[in-house]
PDB file of C-alpha atoms in Angstrom:
ATOM      1  CA  MET A 512      -1.344  14.373  15.400  1.00 97.00           C
ATOM      2  CA  LEU A 513       1.748  15.226  13.227  1.00 98.00           C
ATOM      3  CA  GLY A 514       5.365  14.438  15.124  1.00 98.00           C
ATOM      4  CA  ILE A 515       8.217  16.676  13.158  1.00 98.00           C
ATOM      5  CA  GLY A 516      11.472  16.241  14.411  1.00 97.00           C
ATOM      6  CA  GLY A 517      14.705  13.978  14.673  1.00 90.00           C
ATOM      7  CA  SER A 518      17.898  14.238  12.057  1.00 93.00           C
ATOM      8  CA  LEU A 519      19.037  13.093   8.626  1.00 93.00           C
ATOM      9  CA  ARG A 520      19.863  10.092  10.470  1.00 92.00           C
ATOM     10  CA  ASP A 521      16.963   7.863  10.724  1.00 87.00           C
ATOM     11  CA  GLY A 522      16.522   6.480  13.671  1.00 90.00           C
ATOM     12  CA  SER A 523      18.413   9.383  15.865  1.00 95.00           C
ATOM     13  CA  GLN A 524      17.771   9.519  19.672  1.00 96.00           C
ATOM     14  CA  THR A 525      15.847  12.837  18.626  1.00 97.00           C
ATOM     15  CA  GLU A 526      13.452  10.638  16.454  1.00 97.00           C
ATOM     16  CA  ARG A 527      13.404   7.873  18.706  1.00 97.00           C
ATOM     17  CA  ALA A 528      12.353  10.456  21.541  1.00 98.00           C
ATOM     18  CA  LEU A 529       9.841  11.823  19.117  1.00 98.00           C
ATOM     19  CA  ARG A 530       8.245   8.435  18.646  1.00 97.00           C
ATOM     20  CA  VAL A 531       7.888   7.896  22.437  1.00 98.00           C
ATOM     21  CA  ALA A 532       5.656  11.480  22.473  1.00 98.00           C
ATOM     22  CA  LEU A 533       3.969  10.067  19.519  1.00 98.00           C
ATOM     23  CA  ALA A 534       2.818   6.923  21.638  1.00 98.00           C
ATOM     24  CA  GLY A 535       1.341   8.943  24.041  1.00 98.00           C
ATOM     25  CA  ALA A 536      -0.439  10.634  21.977  1.00 98.00           C
ATOM     26  CA  ALA A 537      -1.978   7.439  20.244  1.00 98.00           C
ATOM     27  CA  ASP A 538      -2.628   6.383  23.916  1.00 98.00           C
ATOM     28  CA  ALA A 539      -4.852   9.308  24.109  1.00 98.00           C
ATOM     29  CA  GLY A 540      -6.194   8.538  21.096  1.00 98.00           C
ATOM     30  CA  ALA A 541      -4.710  10.355  18.593  1.00 98.00           C
ATOM     31  CA  GLU A 542      -4.287   9.247  14.892  1.00 98.00           C
ATOM     32  CA  THR A 543      -0.293   9.801  14.733  1.00 98.00           C
ATOM     33  CA  SER A 544       2.006  10.662  11.685  1.00 98.00           C
ATOM     34  CA  ALA A 545       5.814  11.501  11.785  1.00 98.00           C
ATOM     35  CA  ILE A 546       7.772  13.975   8.865  1.00 98.00           C
ATOM     36  CA  CYS A 547      11.342  12.260  10.422  1.00 96.00           C
ATOM     37  CA  GLY A 548      15.005  11.983   8.970  1.00 92.00           C
ATOM     38  CA  GLN A 549      15.282  12.428   5.424  1.00 93.00           C
ATOM     39  CA  ALA A 550      12.022  13.898   4.786  1.00 96.00           C
ATOM     40  CA  LEU A 551      13.231  16.566   6.317  1.00 97.00           C
ATOM     41  CA  ASP A 552      15.872  17.240   4.299  1.00 97.00           C
ATOM     42  CA  LEU A 553      14.670  20.359   2.180  1.00 98.00           C
ATOM     43  CA  PRO A 554      15.764  23.415   0.412  1.00 98.00           C
ATOM     44  CA  PHE A 555      16.672  26.506   2.560  1.00 97.00           C
ATOM     45  CA  TYR A 556      13.368  28.187   2.774  1.00 97.00           C
ATOM     46  CA  ASP A 557      13.052  30.990   0.975  1.00 96.00           C
ATOM     47  CA  ALA A 558      10.224  33.523   1.137  1.00 92.00           C
ATOM     48  CA  VAL A 559      10.637  34.790  -2.349  1.00 94.00           C
ATOM     49  CA  SER A 560      10.084  31.945  -4.241  1.00 95.00           C
ATOM     50  CA  VAL A 561       6.028  30.111  -4.895  1.00 92.00           C
ATOM     51  CA  GLU A 562       8.240  27.180  -6.185  1.00 95.00           C
ATOM     52  CA  ARG A 563       8.267  24.346  -3.646  1.00 97.00           C
ATOM     53  CA  THR A 564       9.322  20.922  -3.796  1.00 97.00           C
ATOM     54  CA  PRO A 565       7.122  17.798  -3.397  1.00 98.00           C
ATOM     55  CA  ARG A 566       8.661  17.047   0.447  1.00 97.00           C
ATOM     56  CA  ALA A 567       8.207  20.689   1.234  1.00 98.00           C
ATOM     57  CA  SER A 568       4.712  21.017   0.086  1.00 98.00           C
ATOM     58  CA  GLU A 569       3.813  17.545   2.040  1.00 98.00           C
ATOM     59  CA  LEU A 570       4.969  18.935   5.317  1.00 98.00           C
ATOM     60  CA  VAL A 571       3.347  21.767   4.929  1.00 98.00           C
ATOM     61  CA  GLU A 572       0.125  20.413   3.702  1.00 98.00           C
ATOM     62  CA  ALA A 573       0.588  17.878   7.217  1.00 98.00           C
ATOM     63  CA  VAL A 574       0.860  20.684   8.913  1.00 98.00           C
ATOM     64  CA  ARG A 575      -2.098  22.031   7.446  1.00 98.00           C
ATOM     65  CA  GLU A 576      -4.620  19.239   8.344  1.00 97.00           C
ATOM     66  CA  ALA A 577      -3.132  18.544  11.610  1.00 98.00           C
ATOM     67  CA  ASP A 578      -4.634  19.198  15.065  1.00 97.00           C
ATOM     68  CA  GLY A 579      -1.906  19.203  17.491  1.00 98.00           C
ATOM     69  CA  LEU A 580       1.990  19.221  16.538  1.00 98.00           C
ATOM     70  CA  ILE A 581       5.024  17.622  18.121  1.00 98.00           C
ATOM     71  CA  VAL A 582       8.552  19.161  17.601  1.00 98.00           C
ATOM     72  CA  VAL A 583      11.379  17.490  18.822  1.00 98.00           C
ATOM     73  CA  SER A 584      14.881  19.164  18.072  1.00 98.00           C
ATOM     74  CA  PRO A 585      18.069  17.783  18.481  1.00 98.00           C
ATOM     75  CA  GLY A 586      20.228  20.643  20.393  1.00 97.00           C
ATOM     76  CA  TYR A 587      23.157  21.772  18.520  1.00 95.00           C
ATOM     77  CA  HIS A 588      26.416  23.986  20.339  1.00 93.00           C
ATOM     78  CA  GLY A 589      22.869  25.198  22.452  1.00 92.00           C
ATOM     79  CA  ALA A 590      20.643  25.870  19.478  1.00 96.00           C
ATOM     80  CA  LEU A 591      17.981  23.545  17.372  1.00 97.00           C
ATOM     81  CA  SER A 592      19.130  22.525  14.684  1.00 97.00           C
ATOM     82  CA  GLY A 593      19.059  23.744  11.319  1.00 97.00           C
ATOM     83  CA  LEU A 594      17.140  21.588   9.567  1.00 97.00           C
ATOM     84  CA  ILE A 595      14.158  21.618  12.257  1.00 98.00           C
ATOM     85  CA  LYS A 596      14.008  25.723  12.233  1.00 98.00           C
ATOM     86  CA  ASN A 597      14.539  25.253   7.984  1.00 98.00           C
ATOM     87  CA  ALA A 598      11.144  23.088   8.187  1.00 98.00           C
ATOM     88  CA  LEU A 599       9.380  25.248  10.791  1.00 98.00           C
ATOM     89  CA  ASP A 600      10.284  28.117   8.616  1.00 98.00           C
ATOM     90  CA  TYR A 601       8.338  26.786   5.885  1.00 98.00           C
ATOM     91  CA  LEU A 602       5.300  27.207   8.198  1.00 98.00           C
ATOM     92  CA  GLU A 603       5.255  30.618   6.742  1.00 98.00           C
ATOM     93  CA  ASP A 604       3.497  29.183   3.487  1.00 98.00           C
ATOM     94  CA  LEU A 605       0.431  28.985   6.163  1.00 98.00           C
ATOM     95  CA  ARG A 606       0.233  32.644   6.753  1.00 97.00           C
ATOM     96  CA  ALA A 607      -2.754  33.253   4.479  1.00 97.00           C
ATOM     97  CA  ASP A 608      -4.720  30.014   5.761  1.00 98.00           C
ATOM     98  CA  ARG A 609      -8.345  30.138   7.837  1.00 96.00           C
ATOM     99  CA  ARG A 610      -5.886  28.903  10.300  1.00 95.00           C
ATOM    100  CA  PRO A 611      -3.155  30.828   9.929  1.00 98.00           C
ATOM    101  CA  TYR A 612       0.801  29.104  10.898  1.00 98.00           C
ATOM    102  CA  LEU A 613      -0.122  27.227  14.295  1.00 98.00           C
ATOM    103  CA  ASP A 614      -3.387  29.135  15.620  1.00 97.00           C
ATOM    104  CA  GLY A 615      -5.386  27.407  18.050  1.00 94.00           C
ATOM    105  CA  ARG A 616      -2.659  24.227  17.749  1.00 97.00           C
ATOM    106  CA  ALA A 617      -1.711  22.766  20.687  1.00 97.00           C
ATOM    107  CA  VAL A 618       2.631  21.966  20.278  1.00 98.00           C
ATOM    108  CA  GLY A 619       4.344  19.679  22.640  1.00 98.00           C
ATOM    109  CA  VAL A 620       8.151  20.388  22.352  1.00 98.00           C
ATOM    110  CA  VAL A 621      11.189  18.538  23.123  1.00 98.00           C
ATOM    111  CA  GLY A 622      14.669  19.612  23.087  1.00 98.00           C
ATOM    112  CA  VAL A 623      17.051  16.686  22.755  1.00 98.00           C
ATOM    113  CA  ALA A 624      20.899  17.229  23.371  1.00 97.00           C
ATOM    114  CA  TYR A 625      23.933  15.485  24.523  1.00 96.00           C
ATOM    115  CA  GLY A 626      24.127  17.827  27.876  1.00 96.00           C
ATOM    116  CA  TRP A 627      21.573  19.623  29.683  1.00 96.00           C
ATOM    117  CA  GLN A 628      22.730  23.146  28.618  1.00 97.00           C
ATOM    118  CA  ALA A 629      21.888  22.474  24.892  1.00 97.00           C
ATOM    119  CA  ALA A 630      18.528  20.652  25.975  1.00 98.00           C
ATOM    120  CA  VAL A 631      17.144  23.448  27.638  1.00 98.00           C
ATOM    121  CA  THR A 632      17.906  26.054  25.500  1.00 98.00           C
ATOM    122  CA  THR A 633      16.757  24.062  22.428  1.00 98.00           C
ATOM    123  CA  LEU A 634      13.345  23.464  24.390  1.00 98.00           C
ATOM    124  CA  ASP A 635      13.112  27.406  24.989  1.00 98.00           C
ATOM    125  CA  GLN A 636      13.674  27.981  21.402  1.00 98.00           C
ATOM    126  CA  LEU A 637      11.266  25.783  20.773  1.00 98.00           C
ATOM    127  CA  ARG A 638       8.743  27.271  22.772  1.00 98.00           C
ATOM    128  CA  THR A 639       9.434  30.755  21.497  1.00 98.00           C
ATOM    129  CA  ILE A 640       9.029  29.860  17.845  1.00 98.00           C
ATOM    130  CA  THR A 641       5.586  28.182  18.600  1.00 98.00           C
ATOM    131  CA  HIS A 642       4.553  31.442  20.385  1.00 97.00           C
ATOM    132  CA  ALA A 643       5.718  33.310  17.603  1.00 98.00           C
ATOM    133  CA  LEU A 644       4.023  30.953  15.009  1.00 98.00           C
ATOM    134  CA  ARG A 645       0.758  31.251  17.017  1.00 97.00           C
ATOM    135  CA  GLY A 646       0.704  28.162  18.923  1.00 98.00           C
ATOM    136  CA  TRP A 647      -0.120  26.927  22.321  1.00 96.00           C
ATOM    137  CA  PRO A 648       2.859  25.039  23.799  1.00 96.00           C
ATOM    138  CA  THR A 649       2.242  22.279  26.075  1.00 96.00           C
ATOM    139  CA  PRO A 650       2.288  23.200  29.903  1.00 95.00           C
ATOM    140  CA  LEU A 651       4.896  20.562  29.340  1.00 97.00           C
ATOM    141  CA  GLY A 652       7.839  20.887  27.754  1.00 97.00           C
ATOM    142  CA  GLY A 653      10.560  18.509  27.820  1.00 98.00           C
ATOM    143  CA  ALA A 654      14.606  18.502  27.707  1.00 98.00           C
ATOM    144  CA  VAL A 655      16.660  14.983  27.420  1.00 98.00           C
ATOM    145  CA  ASN A 656      20.251  14.752  27.684  1.00 98.00           C
ATOM    146  CA  THR A 657      20.933  12.015  25.980  1.00 96.00           C
ATOM    147  CA  GLY A 658      24.235  11.714  27.698  1.00 96.00           C
ATOM    148  CA  GLU A 659      22.225  10.056  30.391  1.00 97.00           C
ATOM    149  CA  VAL A 660      19.205   8.713  28.711  1.00 97.00           C
ATOM    150  CA  LYS A 661      19.253   6.625  25.507  1.00 96.00           C
ATOM    151  CA  PHE A 662      16.230   5.298  23.592  1.00 96.00           C
ATOM    152  CA  ASP A 663      16.360   1.717  21.736  1.00 93.00           C
ATOM    153  CA  ALA A 664      15.101   0.524  18.191  1.00 90.00           C
ATOM    154  CA  GLN A 665      12.310  -0.686  20.234  1.00 92.00           C
ATOM    155  CA  GLY A 666      10.646   2.116  21.755  1.00 90.00           C
ATOM    156  CA  GLY A 667      12.003   1.650  25.204  1.00 95.00           C
ATOM    157  CA  VAL A 668      13.888   4.422  27.198  1.00 97.00           C
ATOM    158  CA  SER A 669      16.375   3.827  29.725  1.00 97.00           C
ATOM    159  CA  GLU A 670      14.901   6.804  32.008  1.00 97.00           C
ATOM    160  CA  GLU A 671      11.261   6.035  32.932  1.00 97.00           C
ATOM    161  CA  LYS A 672      10.600   9.220  34.115  1.00 97.00           C
ATOM    162  CA  VAL A 673      11.575  10.725  30.588  1.00 98.00           C
ATOM    163  CA  GLU A 674       9.472   8.371  28.928  1.00 98.00           C
ATOM    164  CA  HIS A 675       6.449   9.572  30.959  1.00 98.00           C
ATOM    165  CA  THR A 676       7.445  12.789  30.579  1.00 98.00           C
ATOM    166  CA  LEU A 677       7.893  12.191  26.653  1.00 98.00           C
ATOM    167  CA  ARG A 678       4.445  10.420  26.777  1.00 98.00           C
ATOM    168  CA  LEU A 679       2.557  12.692  29.092  1.00 98.00           C
ATOM    169  CA  ILE A 680       3.828  15.745  26.192  1.00 98.00           C
ATOM    170  CA  GLY A 681       2.075  13.986  23.940  1.00 98.00           C
ATOM    171  CA  SER A 682      -1.005  12.973  25.669  1.00 98.00           C
ATOM    172  CA  GLN A 683      -1.658  17.002  26.715  1.00 98.00           C
ATOM    173  CA  VAL A 684      -1.077  17.766  23.003  1.00 98.00           C
ATOM    174  CA  THR A 685      -4.289  15.587  22.255  1.00 98.00           C
ATOM    175  CA  GLU A 686      -6.513  16.400  24.977  1.00 98.00           C
ATOM    176  CA  PHE A 687      -5.926  20.215  23.903  1.00 97.00           C
ATOM    177  CA  ALA A 688      -6.877  19.229  20.464  1.00 96.00           C
ATOM    178  CA  GLN A 689      -9.701  16.884  21.245  1.00 96.00           C
ATOM    179  CA  ARG A 690     -11.403  19.998  23.252  1.00 95.00           C
ATOM    180  CA  ARG A 691     -11.012  22.258  20.519  1.00 89.00           C
ATOM    181  CA  ALA A 692     -12.816  20.320  17.864  1.00 80.00           C
TER     182      ALA A 692
END
């Protein structure tokens, strides 16, 4: 199970939400890894160029090997972050694979923003992108308003309902992957 998310700031609220969802995946039996923070600092995706930085190649290879993904994006001005969108654009490199793009993989998606409107619109955009990449968004998606919910460095969540939702997203991705295997 691969998690992608966060911001350039290590330990951001978005990255912490991702870690909670990955903990739910691990509890359901998945081996997990994450690409967050500075590891997502990639050059703008260029479909014409075949040159890839080591970080970009690592991202594409990690997605290629993953049986499921959890993608968590901050919501900036009502949309997912450019950082996460750019990382997802690199999945175009998977178009000719045996499993093109996210074909046959469950994808848990979460929007995290300071306010409900941006959190919900970010979640909707992540679901739309997942469909466009032939992935299967989990039945449950997450919208987290960090004006009301806080994550601590030890993995704690100030709202039990939010923690339950994030962990359930992780377990849904894992269960789907296990059934497909």
